[in-house]
Coordinates of C-alpha atoms in Angstrom, one line a residue:
M153 CA -61.2 75.8 0.9
S154 CA -62.6 72.8 -1.0
I155 CA -60.9 73.7 -4.3
N156 CA -57.5 73.7 -2.6
S157 CA -58.1 70.4 -1.0
A158 CA -59.2 68.9 -4.4
M159 CA -55.9 70.1 -5.9
L160 CA -53.9 68.6 -3.0
A161 CA -55.9 65.3 -3.4
G162 CA -54.9 65.3 -7.1
V163 CA -51.3 65.8 -6.1
S164 CA -51.5 62.9 -3.7
G165 CA -53.0 60.8 -6.5
L166 CA -50.0 61.6 -8.7
V167 CA -47.5 60.7 -6.0
A168 CA -49.3 57.5 -5.1
N169 CA -49.6 56.3 -8.7
S170 CA -46.0 57.2 -9.3
S171 CA -45.0 54.8 -6.4
A172 CA -47.3 52.2 -8.0
L173 CA -45.5 52.7 -11.4
A174 CA -42.1 52.3 -9.7
A175 CA -43.1 49.0 -8.1
I176 CA -44.5 47.7 -11.3
S177 CA -41.4 48.8 -13.1
D178 CA -39.2 46.9 -10.6
N179 CA -41.3 43.8 -11.0
I180 CA -41.1 43.8 -14.8
A181 CA -37.4 44.5 -14.7
N182 CA -36.8 41.5 -12.4
V183 CA -39.1 39.0 -14.2
N184 CA -36.0 36.8 -14.8
T185 CA -34.2 37.5 -11.5
V186 CA -33.7 34.3 -9.5
A187 CA -36.1 34.1 -6.5
Y188 CA -37.2 37.7 -6.9
K189 CA -40.3 38.5 -4.9
R190 CA -42.8 40.9 -6.4
N191 CA -43.8 44.2 -4.7
Q192 CA -47.2 45.8 -4.8
V193 CA -48.3 49.3 -4.0
N194 CA -51.8 49.4 -2.3
F195 CA -53.8 52.6 -1.8
A196 CA -55.4 53.9 1.4
N197 CA -57.6 57.0 1.6
V198 CA -56.8 59.9 3.8
V199 CA -59.8 61.5 5.6
T200 CA -59.6 65.1 6.9
A201 CA -61.8 66.6 9.6
Q202 CA -64.7 68.5 8.2
A203 CA -64.5 71.9 9.9
V204 CA -67.8 73.3 8.5
K205 CA -71.0 71.4 8.3
G206 CA -72.2 71.0 4.8
K207 CA -68.7 71.5 3.3
Y208 CA -66.3 68.7 2.2
A209 CA -62.5 68.9 2.2
A210 CA -60.7 66.2 0.2
G211 CA -58.0 64.2 2.0
G212 CA -56.5 62.4 -0.9
V213 CA -54.7 59.0 -1.1
Q214 CA -51.6 57.5 0.3
S215 CA -49.6 54.6 -1.0
V216 CA -48.7 51.5 1.1
T217 CA -46.0 49.2 -0.2
R218 CA -46.5 45.5 0.3
Q219 CA -43.8 42.8 -0.1
F220 CA -44.7 39.2 -1.0
V221 CA -41.5 37.8 0.4
S222 CA -43.1 34.6 1.6
Q223 CA -44.6 33.7 -1.7
Q224 CA -43.1 30.5 -3.2
G225 CA -41.7 30.8 -6.7
L226 CA -41.7 27.9 -9.2
I227 CA -38.8 25.5 -8.7
Q228 CA -37.0 24.9 -12.0
A229 CA -34.3 22.4 -12.8
S230 CA -30.8 23.7 -13.4
G231 CA -27.7 22.3 -15.0
S232 CA -25.4 23.2 -12.1
T233 CA -25.0 21.0 -9.0
T234 CA -24.3 24.1 -6.9
D235 CA -27.6 25.8 -7.9
L236 CA -30.0 25.5 -4.9
A237 CA -33.6 26.3 -4.3
I238 CA -35.7 26.2 -1.1
S239 CA -39.0 24.4 -1.4
G240 CA -41.0 25.8 1.5
D241 CA -40.3 28.4 4.2
G242 CA -36.9 30.0 4.9
F243 CA -33.8 31.7 3.5
F244 CA -30.2 30.9 2.9
V245 CA -27.8 32.7 5.3
V246 CA -25.2 34.7 3.4
A247 CA -22.4 37.2 4.1
G248 CA -20.6 39.8 2.1
K249 CA -17.2 38.1 2.2
G250 CA -15.7 34.6 2.5
L251 CA -12.2 35.1 4.1
G252 CA -11.8 36.8 7.5
L253 CA -15.5 36.7 8.4
T254 CA -16.0 38.1 12.0
P255 CA -19.0 38.4 14.3
A256 CA -19.2 42.1 13.4
D257 CA -19.8 41.4 9.7
A258 CA -23.5 41.6 8.8
R259 CA -25.3 38.5 7.6
S260 CA -28.1 38.7 5.1
F261 CA -30.9 36.3 4.0
T262 CA -31.8 35.3 0.5
R263 CA -33.6 32.7 -1.5
S264 CA -31.4 33.4 -4.6
G265 CA -29.5 30.1 -4.8
S266 CA -27.6 30.6 -8.0
F267 CA -24.3 29.6 -6.3
G268 CA -21.0 29.0 -8.0
V269 CA -17.4 28.5 -6.9
D270 CA -15.2 31.6 -6.9
S271 CA -11.4 31.7 -7.3
D272 CA -10.9 31.1 -3.6
G273 CA -13.2 28.1 -3.5
F274 CA -16.1 29.7 -1.8
L275 CA -19.8 29.2 -2.8
V276 CA -21.0 32.6 -3.8
N277 CA -24.2 33.7 -5.7
D278 CA -24.6 36.2 -8.5
A279 CA -24.8 39.0 -6.1
N280 CA -21.4 38.1 -4.6
L281 CA -23.0 36.9 -1.4
Y282 CA -21.2 34.0 0.3
L283 CA -23.3 30.9 1.4
Q284 CA -23.0 30.1 5.1
G285 CA -23.1 26.7 6.7
W286 CA -22.1 24.7 9.8
P287 CA -18.6 23.1 9.1
I288 CA -18.2 19.4 9.7
Q289 CA -16.7 18.4 13.1
A290 CA -13.9 15.9 13.6
D291 CA -16.4 13.3 14.6
G292 CA -18.4 13.8 11.4
S293 CA -21.3 15.7 13.1
F294 CA -22.4 19.3 12.7
A295 CA -22.6 21.8 15.6
V296 CA -26.1 23.1 14.7
N297 CA -27.0 26.3 16.7
P298 CA -30.5 27.8 16.0
S299 CA -29.7 31.3 17.1
D300 CA -25.9 31.9 16.7
L301 CA -25.0 32.9 13.2
N302 CA -21.3 33.1 14.3
A303 CA -21.3 29.3 14.4
M304 CA -21.7 29.3 10.7
R305 CA -18.8 29.8 8.2
S306 CA -18.5 30.6 4.5
I307 CA -18.5 27.3 2.7
N308 CA -15.3 26.5 0.9
V309 CA -15.1 23.5 -1.4
K310 CA -11.6 23.7 -2.8
N311 CA -9.1 23.8 0.1
L312 CA -9.8 20.3 1.1
G313 CA -6.7 18.4 0.1
A314 CA -6.6 14.9 -1.3
A315 CA -8.8 12.0 0.0
V316 CA -7.5 8.6 0.9
A317 CA -9.5 5.6 2.2
P318 CA -7.4 2.8 3.7
T319 CA -8.7 -0.7 3.1
T320 CA -10.6 -2.1 6.0
E321 CA -12.5 -4.9 4.3
L322 CA -11.6 -7.5 1.7
G323 CA -14.0 -9.9 0.1
V324 CA -12.7 -13.1 -1.6
S325 CA -14.7 -15.0 -4.2
A326 CA -12.8 -18.1 -5.3
N327 CA -12.9 -21.9 -5.7
V328 CA -10.2 -24.4 -4.7
N329 CA -10.2 -27.7 -6.5
K330 CA -11.6 -30.5 -4.4
G331 CA -9.7 -33.0 -6.6
T332 CA -6.3 -31.5 -5.8
T333 CA -3.8 -34.2 -4.9
V334 CA -2.2 -33.8 -1.5
S335 CA 1.3 -32.4 -2.1
S336 CA 4.4 -34.2 -1.1
G337 CA 5.5 -30.9 0.5
L338 CA 2.8 -31.3 3.2
A339 CA 5.0 -33.8 5.1
G340 CA 7.7 -31.1 5.6
Y341 CA 5.3 -28.2 6.1
N342 CA 5.7 -26.1 9.2
A343 CA 4.1 -22.7 9.5
A344 CA 6.9 -21.5 11.7
T345 CA 10.0 -22.9 10.1
N346 CA 9.1 -24.1 6.6
S347 CA 6.1 -21.8 5.7
M348 CA 4.5 -20.9 2.4
A349 CA 5.4 -17.3 3.2
L350 CA 9.0 -18.2 3.0
Y351 CA 8.5 -20.0 -0.3
S352 CA 6.9 -16.9 -1.8
S353 CA 9.4 -14.4 -0.5
S354 CA 12.5 -16.4 -1.6
N355 CA 11.2 -17.6 -5.0
G356 CA 11.1 -21.2 -4.1
A357 CA 14.6 -21.6 -2.5
T358 CA 13.1 -22.4 0.9
G359 CA 9.7 -22.9 2.4
T360 CA 6.7 -25.0 1.2
K361 CA 5.2 -24.5 -2.2
P362 CA 1.4 -23.8 -1.9
D363 CA -1.2 -25.5 -4.0
F364 CA -3.1 -22.2 -4.6
V365 CA -2.5 -18.5 -4.0
I366 CA -5.0 -15.7 -3.8
E367 CA -3.4 -12.2 -4.1
M368 CA -5.3 -9.1 -2.8
N369 CA -4.4 -5.4 -3.2
V370 CA -4.6 -3.3 0.0
V371 CA -4.6 0.6 0.2
D372 CA -2.5 1.8 3.1
S373 CA -3.1 4.9 5.3
A374 CA -1.0 7.0 2.9
G375 CA -3.0 5.9 -0.2
G376 CA -0.3 3.6 -1.4
S377 CA -1.0 0.1 -2.9
R378 CA 0.2 -2.9 -1.0
K379 CA -0.3 -6.6 -1.7
V380 CA -1.2 -9.5 0.6
A381 CA -1.6 -13.1 -0.4
M382 CA -3.4 -16.0 1.0
A383 CA -1.6 -19.3 0.2
M384 CA -3.4 -22.6 0.6
L385 CA -2.1 -26.2 0.9
K386 CA -4.4 -29.2 0.8
D387 CA -4.3 -31.2 4.0
T388 CA -4.8 -35.0 4.4
A389 CA -7.9 -34.3 6.6
A390 CA -11.0 -34.2 4.4
N391 CA -12.2 -30.8 3.2
T392 CA -9.4 -29.1 5.0
W393 CA -6.7 -26.7 3.7
R394 CA -3.7 -25.2 5.5
A395 CA -3.6 -21.5 4.9
E396 CA -1.3 -18.5 5.4
I397 CA -1.6 -14.8 4.8
Y398 CA 1.5 -12.9 4.1
A399 CA 2.8 -9.6 2.6
V400 CA 4.2 -9.3 -0.9
P401 CA 7.0 -8.4 -0.7
A402 CA 7.8 -9.6 2.8
T403 CA 9.8 -6.5 3.5
D404 CA 6.6 -4.4 3.8
I405 CA 6.0 -5.7 7.3
V406 CA 7.8 -6.7 10.4
P407 CA 6.3 -10.1 11.5
N408 CA 5.2 -10.8 15.0
G409 CA 8.0 -12.2 17.2
T410 CA 9.8 -15.1 15.5
D411 CA 7.2 -15.6 12.7
P412 CA 8.7 -16.0 9.2
A413 CA 9.4 -13.0 7.1
G414 CA 6.2 -11.4 5.7
Q415 CA 3.8 -13.8 7.6
L416 CA 0.6 -12.2 9.0
A417 CA -1.6 -15.1 9.9
T418 CA -1.9 -18.9 9.8
G419 CA -4.7 -21.4 10.2
N420 CA -7.0 -23.9 8.5
V421 CA -9.8 -23.3 6.0
V422 CA -12.5 -26.0 6.4
F423 CA -15.3 -26.8 3.9
N424 CA -18.6 -28.6 4.3
A425 CA -19.3 -31.7 2.3
D426 CA -21.4 -29.7 -0.2
G427 CA -18.4 -27.5 -1.0
T428 CA -19.4 -24.4 0.9
I429 CA -17.1 -23.0 3.5
N430 CA -17.5 -23.9 7.2
M431 CA -17.0 -20.5 8.8
T432 CA -17.2 -21.9 12.3
A433 CA -14.4 -24.4 11.8
T434 CA -12.2 -22.0 9.7
S435 CA -9.6 -20.3 11.8
N436 CA -10.5 -16.8 13.1
A437 CA -6.9 -15.6 12.5
L438 CA -7.6 -15.8 8.7
K439 CA -10.7 -13.6 9.0
S440 CA -9.2 -10.6 10.6
L441 CA -5.8 -9.0 10.4
N442 CA -4.3 -6.3 12.6
L443 CA -1.3 -4.4 11.4
G444 CA 0.4 -2.1 13.9
A445 CA 1.8 1.3 12.9
S446 CA 5.4 1.6 11.6
T447 CA 6.3 3.0 15.0
A448 CA 4.8 0.0 17.0
A449 CA 7.2 -2.0 19.1
T450 CA 5.5 -5.3 19.1
G451 CA 3.2 -7.5 17.0
A452 CA 2.9 -7.6 13.2
R453 CA 3.4 -4.1 11.9
W454 CA 4.3 -2.0 8.9
A455 CA 8.0 -1.7 8.2
P456 CA 9.6 1.3 9.9
G457 CA 10.7 2.9 6.7
L458 CA 7.2 3.1 5.4
G459 CA 5.9 5.4 8.1
L460 CA 2.4 4.0 8.0
A461 CA -0.5 4.1 10.5
A462 CA -2.1 1.1 12.0
Q463 CA -4.6 -0.8 9.9
S464 CA -7.2 -3.5 10.5
L465 CA -8.4 -5.8 7.7
D466 CA -11.5 -7.9 7.9
I467 CA -11.5 -10.7 5.3
D468 CA -14.8 -12.1 4.1
L469 CA -14.3 -15.7 3.1
T470 CA -18.0 -16.6 2.8
K471 CA -17.7 -16.9 -1.0
L472 CA -14.8 -19.3 -0.8
S473 CA -15.8 -22.7 -2.1
Q474 CA -14.4 -26.2 -2.8
Y475 CA -15.8 -27.9 -5.9
A476 CA -14.3 -30.4 -8.3
S477 CA -13.3 -27.6 -10.7
T478 CA -10.1 -25.8 -11.5
S479 CA -8.9 -23.5 -8.7
T480 CA -9.6 -20.0 -9.7
V481 CA -10.2 -16.5 -8.3
N482 CA -13.6 -15.2 -9.3
S483 CA -13.3 -11.7 -7.8
I484 CA -11.7 -9.6 -5.1
S485 CA -13.7 -6.8 -3.5
T486 CA -12.2 -4.0 -1.4
D487 CA -13.4 -0.8 0.2
G488 CA -10.2 1.1 0.0
A489 CA -9.3 3.9 -2.4
G490 CA -6.0 5.6 -3.3
V491 CA -5.2 9.3 -3.4
G492 CA -8.1 11.2 -5.1
N493 CA -8.8 14.8 -6.0
V494 CA -12.0 16.8 -6.0
I495 CA -13.9 16.5 -9.3
A496 CA -17.4 17.6 -8.3
I497 CA -19.5 19.2 -5.6
E498 CA -23.0 18.0 -4.6
V499 CA -25.7 19.1 -2.1
D500 CA -28.4 16.8 -0.9
E501 CA -31.9 17.6 0.3
S502 CA -30.8 17.7 3.9
G503 CA -28.3 20.5 3.1
I504 CA -25.1 18.6 3.4
V505 CA -22.4 19.8 1.0
S506 CA -20.1 17.1 -0.1
A507 CA -17.0 16.8 -2.3
I508 CA -16.7 14.0 -4.8
Y509 CA -13.3 12.6 -5.6
D510 CA -12.0 10.8 -8.7
N511 CA -11.3 7.8 -6.5
S512 CA -15.1 7.4 -5.8
Q513 CA -14.7 8.8 -2.3
I514 CA -17.2 11.3 -0.9
R515 CA -16.2 13.8 1.8
K516 CA -18.8 15.9 3.7
I517 CA -17.8 19.6 4.0
A518 CA -20.6 21.5 5.7
K519 CA -24.3 21.6 6.3
I520 CA -26.5 24.5 5.1
G521 CA -28.8 26.1 7.6
I522 CA -32.2 27.6 6.7
A523 CA -33.2 30.8 8.5
T524 CA -36.9 31.3 9.2
F525 CA -38.9 34.4 10.5
P526 CA -42.4 34.6 11.9
N527 CA -43.3 37.4 9.5
A528 CA -41.0 37.2 6.5
N529 CA -43.0 39.8 4.6
A530 CA -41.7 42.5 7.1
L531 CA -38.0 41.9 6.3
R532 CA -36.1 44.9 4.9
A533 CA -34.9 44.4 1.3
V534 CA -31.3 45.2 0.5
S535 CA -29.3 45.1 -2.7
G536 CA -28.5 41.7 -4.2
N537 CA -32.1 40.3 -3.8
A538 CA -31.4 39.8 -0.1
Y539 CA -33.1 40.9 3.2
R540 CA -32.1 42.0 6.6
P541 CA -34.0 41.4 9.9
T542 CA -36.5 43.9 11.4
I543 CA -38.4 44.0 14.6
P544 CA -41.8 43.4 12.8
A545 CA -40.3 40.4 11.1
G546 CA -39.8 38.6 14.5
E547 CA -37.0 36.5 15.9
M548 CA -34.9 34.6 13.5
V549 CA -34.2 30.9 14.0
V550 CA -31.8 28.8 11.9
K551 CA -32.9 25.3 11.3
E552 CA -31.7 22.2 9.5
P553 CA -33.4 21.9 6.0
G554 CA -36.7 20.2 6.2
V555 CA -36.8 20.3 10.0
G556 CA -39.2 22.3 12.2
G557 CA -41.1 23.9 9.4
A558 CA -38.0 25.0 7.4
G559 CA -38.1 24.3 3.7
A560 CA -36.2 21.5 2.1
I561 CA -33.3 22.1 -0.3
S562 CA -33.8 21.2 -4.0
P563 CA -30.4 20.5 -5.4
S564 CA -29.6 21.5 -9.0
S565 CA -32.6 23.8 -9.1
L566 CA -33.5 27.5 -9.0
E567 CA -36.5 29.3 -7.7
A568 CA -38.1 31.5 -10.4
S569 CA -39.3 35.1 -10.0
T570 CA -42.9 35.4 -8.7
V571 CA -43.7 38.2 -11.2
D572 CA -46.7 37.6 -13.5
L573 CA -46.2 39.7 -16.6
S574 CA -49.8 39.7 -17.6
A575 CA -50.9 41.0 -14.2
E576 CA -48.1 43.6 -14.2
F577 CA -49.0 44.9 -17.7
T578 CA -52.7 45.1 -16.6
G579 CA -51.6 47.1 -13.5
L580 CA -49.5 49.3 -15.7
I581 CA -52.5 50.3 -17.8
A582 CA -54.6 51.0 -14.8
T583 CA -51.9 53.0 -13.1
Q584 CA -51.4 55.1 -16.2
K585 CA -55.1 55.9 -16.4
A586 CA -55.3 56.7 -12.7
Y587 CA -52.3 59.0 -13.1
S588 CA -53.9 60.8 -16.0
A589 CA -57.2 61.2 -14.0
S590 CA -55.3 62.7 -11.0
S591 CA -53.7 65.2 -13.3
K592 CA -57.2 66.1 -14.6
I593 CA -58.2 66.9 -11.0
I594 CA -55.3 69.5 -10.8
T595 CA -56.3 70.9 -14.2
T596 CA -59.9 71.3 -13.3
A597 CA -59.1 72.8 -9.8
D598 CA -56.8 75.3 -11.6
Q599 CA -59.5 76.4 -14.0
M600 CA -62.0 76.9 -11.1
L601 CA -59.4 79.0 -9.2
E602 CA -58.9 81.0 -12.3
E603 CA -62.6 81.7 -12.6
L604 CA -62.6 82.7 -8.9
I605 CA -59.8 85.1 -9.5
N606 CA -61.6 86.6 -12.5
I607 CA -64.6 87.5 -10.4
K608 CA -62.8 90.8 -9.4
R609 CA -62.5 91.8 -13.0

C-alpha cells in the first residue's frame, strides 16, 4: 500500500538524518582535536519494485558515511620539540604500550602528533599511543623494513646514559717569535736523554728548558680531561724549531720503549721565509699521535691505572706561524666533549629522533617510519583518533619520511582538525529541516490512514 510505503520512507528519512546529525555533532565536538578528520553522511535513495502498473511505492533513503582521512589539515607551529605533523601522505605507527611490546600487540596508525615524554621516557601522544620507530644500529644506520612492523620499537628518549666524545682532533693557532735568541740549552739538548719533556715533568731539575710551550686539553675515552703540551726550542738552522709533545703530568702515559717519561712525539717544525708553516718539511710525528689502551703491551699508551681505551689525535698545525712578534697562543680548538646529560629532544624532517646533551653532543636514537595505504579513506577508525587496516584500504607500506610518496615530518608542529565550522553549522540547519520534513511525512500518512479507517463509520 502506497500510504504504508510513504510512512516507511518518512521513517528512513528520520534515521538517515539522525546519522547525519551524529556525524555533524562529532565534527563540531572535535573542531580542536589535533589531526581530526571530518566525517560526512551522504544520502542514497532506495528504489522498490513497482508491483502494480500505475501505482508507486516509496523506497525511502539510506545513509552512507564517508571519511575524509586523506584530507590534509593545516600545519601549525607548536612550542614543543616533540610535537610532530606529517606534511603529505601517511600516518605515524603507534602502539598501545611502550614496555614489553610483542608481535601479538596491535599497531594503529594516526596523524595525531602531539607527542610528549612519559615517566618511563617513551614518546606518547594525548591518546596514550606510543610512537614507533626503527632503533639505531651499532654502525649508526637504521634497519628500515617496509612491511614488518615488528622491526619497529617504541621510541624511548630517557634511558640513554651519558654521552662522551673523546678528542680526535686538535687545532693550534699560535705564533712563535722569529726574533727568539737561540738558547744556550740547545747545545746540550737531546730528545732521548735530555728532553724538554723531562724538564717539564721535573720542574727544571733535569732536561732542557723550552723557549715556548703550547698546552692543549684532551678528553679521554671516559670523559676525563687530560693535558698534552707541545714544547718548542729554537734551532740554529733558519726557520727551524725543535719540538716535543708530552703528557702533563708525565705519569698519565707509559712512553714508547726507552723514551723519556711523558714523551709522545719528537720532531722539527719548519717555517717558510714568509712566516707561514712548511707542512711538508714539518715532522709527521708531530701531526698525528696514537695512544694505545691502558692494557696495551707496547708503544706509547695510557697508564695502566687509568683504564682508558686507545685514542688517536690528529693535530692541525696549519695555523702555526713564525713572525717577529711575541710568542703567543691565539686559540686551541678541539672536537672532544666530557660527560654530558640529555637536556633536549629534537626530530628532523627525515624523522631522525636525536638527544641533545649539555656538552653539545647530539646522539641519534631512532628513525620514525611513515605508513601509507592505497586507499586511506577506507581505514577503520578506532578510539584515540587512530585507525586500523582494512581490506579495502589496501596493503600497508612503511616508508622513510619524504621518500616514495610518504609525507615529510614537520618538527615542532601540529596538524589542525579539518572541520570547517561554517560548513558544519550550515549542514546542521539543513539536517534539522530535513528531519522535520520527514516527521511531517509520518504525520500526513497517519492522518490519511485515519481517514481510511473512518470510512467504515
